[in-house]
């Protein structure tokens, strides 16, 4: 059976209900309060994985856009260096925000995954039918395995963003204090390496996005009893 999930934008009215649980840091009370209003852990998992996937898509696009800015800077005349620095600084800042958003989404996914799997395991003891219990255990094991594959792919992609961000920041700082042809020359030598790093990052992110989609399908299959 498929449960209805409220979009985050429509969950604001739940804040008073959940405030005490959140302040106390009690995840079980938090998820319990959500379930009382029809928002179940599996639905939350789907929603959060979708948000994590979307954050990765946005980050991939942002890093590709930032790379284009770095490619362009080596071709500008000295008279435009100031504007060029501002564009690069903005591209770096946007990339940093995109990376943070991916990390936040991973944390959200891990939180609901732990709650979902704990509940699933506890409920195995409620079965009277040994065959039903065996089938549920098998689905739990498979879902955990696929979740671990997805999480590892997402974290691998997230980890690969950090060295790219550091390289971007180094180059932005160089231009900030050296708006001259020499700085542009130094940056020109760094762009090839940045291109390789961004290409590797995008490959990892695309793999993580594919894993996310596959895991969402897995959860739908569980709901459908397949």
Phi, psi and omega in degrees: 000139180261129180262155179278134177246130177279134175301154180304324183295340181253008180263003184300325182292348179278349185305312179301325181293321188264352189302313183297320180296317182294316181297325179281350180072026184263099182295322182296320178293323180299308180290328177296320178295321178296319182295331179294337178253020171089014179251108187262160187299319181295323178292320176298321179299313179301313181300316184287325175294320177299318178294321176296318176299315181296324177295324178291319177300315180296320180293318178301315180295321180293318179294323177296319178295318179297320178300319178299322177296320179290325176296320184289331188295332183285354182250001185273149175287161182303327184295344182250012185296323181297313178295326180296317178301316181298321179294318180293320179298318178295319179297319178296313182299318179295322178294321179296317178297318179298320179295317177300321181295320177299314180298319179297318180294323177298316178300318178299317180296315182296325180296309183287331178296316179299317180294317181297312183291324176297315179297315181301315182294319179298322184286347175300328182288348183275346182290135169272328181275121178295326180291317178296320179296319179297316180297318180294320177299319179297316179294322177298314181298315180296318180294319178298317180298315180291325176297315181299321178296316179295313181299317180296320179294319179295317181291323177300316178295318179297317180297325183287348177286330187296311178297328177293317178297320179296319178295318177299315182297318178303315183290324177295318179296321178300314180292326181303321185254000182217068181278076181210175184296327180296318179296320178297321178298319178294320179295324180302323179288341181269341187296321180300317178294321178296321178299316179296317181295317180292323178298317178294320178299314182296325177297316179294321181292322178295323176295319179293321178297318178297318178297320180297314179298319180295322181290322175301318177298322178299316180293322176295322178297320178297317178299324182276355178082015181269000000 
